Amino acid sequence: MIEVQDIVKSFDGTQVLKGISTVFETGKTNLIIGQSGSGKTVFLKTLLGIHRHDSGRILFDGRVYSSLSKTEKRDLRTEIGMVFQGSALFDSMTVEENIAFPLRMFTNKSNKEIMLRVNEVIDRVKLIDANKKKPAEISGGMQKRVAIARAIVNNPKYLFCDEPNSGLDPKTAIVIDNLIQEITHEYGITTIINTHDMNSVLEIGEHIIFLKNGVLAWSGNHKEIIHTDNEDVVDFVYSSDLFNMVRDAIRHMDKKKTKKELKNREQE
Amino acid sequence: MIKSSLIHIGRYFLMLKEVFSRMTKWKIMKQLIFKEIDDLIIGSLGIVCFLSFFVGGVVAIQTALNLTNPLIPKYLIGFATRQSVILEFSPTFISIIMAGKMGSFITSSIGTMRVTEQIDALEVMGINSLNYLVFPKLIAVSLYPFVIGISMFLGILGGWFGGVMGNFVTSEQFIVGLQDTFIPFHVVYAFIKTAIFGFLLASIPAYFGYYMKGGALEVGKASTTAFVWTSVAIIVSNYILTSLLLSK
């Protein structure tokens, strides 16, 4: 579980995060959504320790990040897996070497043990015939799978994903979303996803926070977001006619379902 | 301008401090060092050999063409070639060429890693990215004096070839010139310079690559800036080192 308490972050005197507080629970896919410039990426990078926050506290399972010693911070980082927007795979290494990298860096496992674990996660993310290829030789979707495999190979407690669907076709995007959700449930990881993708919001948003101008404007889940009347959220999520239609249809169906349930109860 | 230069200089030294702290696992570092030796040292040998041989030849021919007075002995062609190649051409001018070749490679490779978030990935994993990326390069360029040693040899060989094949000087006269008033400290001076230039060649481009911001276009700009500042640093330190080591 990651607990965020009143986080403030400024750049050159301009407040980008204005006192955000929330809890990201273990075993859930937590989504951060908001318009460009709302502070999503800064928030994610602050959680990761890439940006130092001005005030507030971030607790990783009770451990206050800013109070940790350098060694403790380094140890904590080995518990974090990160999937970057552009995958951030090491160009000079093969797929296999990229995935094995955290194990070679942070464990004293033998080569045989490392390869065993690498092949295990390769199977888990369903990467086929790509072991010896360089990142430039595989598709965007496969690169994302490699990035996920690298992020989970060292059994992280926390998984961060920065727009994991960007640049992917809708079908591959759904596959990647489902993969992240499955892994989150399977390994009991605290997963935080920074996304623009409305499919992801409606599919895997078990806990969603909506940022507007550096403020947490709304929080809920993928079911609640359909029924919310928060203008900012409605304006952002249902900005397209298609999503509006989907929303209306779901609301209509839910109303029908509720009426039916009430009727059934009355009859009983 | 002065403020921004001071900021850069300060950040450069802070970067160097960070490069030597929180060392990467030796097992991994060893592989990185060998890779950098291959990329930076072995990869530069071809162009260095080619340039040294032909420039050495040109130095000999130019000297011969300018020795019009019959009272000046021909062996001076060998002497002038040796002095030019050992004192300046090999250590300084090859280093400036290397600032373009090796320097732009370092800036663009680190800069691309910055743009594509590979450096962020290292940092998130808890790896000291400066040590991981820059330290192996600094160790690899400690072999740079060997490259310059080869350059000196080939420069003089090129001078002999140009002088003798062009019938400007006989082989014996050229060799007499090479041995004339030879001061071994000049070679030591050249290697001291080379070692320092090697350090500048790896660290300044690494600085510009590591701290660059933006996209692909900025990687190109950073490479150009790195080349300019590495050349400036080499020229200025050449002046200081020459004053310190050779002035009486």
Short mmCIF file of C-alpha atoms in Angstrom, two decimals, chain B residues 86-88 91-92 95 144 188-198 237-238 241-242 245:
data_model
loop_
_atom_site.label_atom_id
_atom_site.label_comp_id
_atom_site.label_asym_id
_atom_site.label_seq_id
_atom_site.Cartn_x
_atom_site.Cartn_y
_atom_site.Cartn_z
CA ILE B 86 55.27 14.32 -30.99
CA LEU B 87 54.70 17.73 -29.46
CA GLU B 88 51.47 18.89 -31.06
CA PRO B 91 48.50 14.67 -28.70
CA THR B 92 46.58 17.88 -29.43
CA SER B 95 42.49 14.85 -29.57
CA TYR B 144 43.96 6.70 -24.99
CA VAL B 188 56.65 12.19 -21.44
CA TYR B 189 55.14 15.67 -21.84
CA ALA B 190 53.09 14.45 -24.80
CA PHE B 191 51.76 11.47 -22.84
CA ILE B 192 50.91 13.61 -19.77
CA LYS B 193 48.94 15.91 -22.07
CA THR B 194 47.27 12.95 -23.74
CA ALA B 195 46.13 11.43 -20.46
CA ILE B 196 44.51 14.72 -19.43
CA PHE B 197 42.95 15.24 -22.86
CA GLY B 198 41.57 11.70 -22.70
CA SER B 237 44.65 22.94 -21.01
CA ASN B 238 47.25 22.47 -23.76
CA LEU B 241 50.28 22.25 -19.54
CA THR B 242 52.83 23.50 -22.06
CA LEU B 245 55.88 21.46 -18.26
#
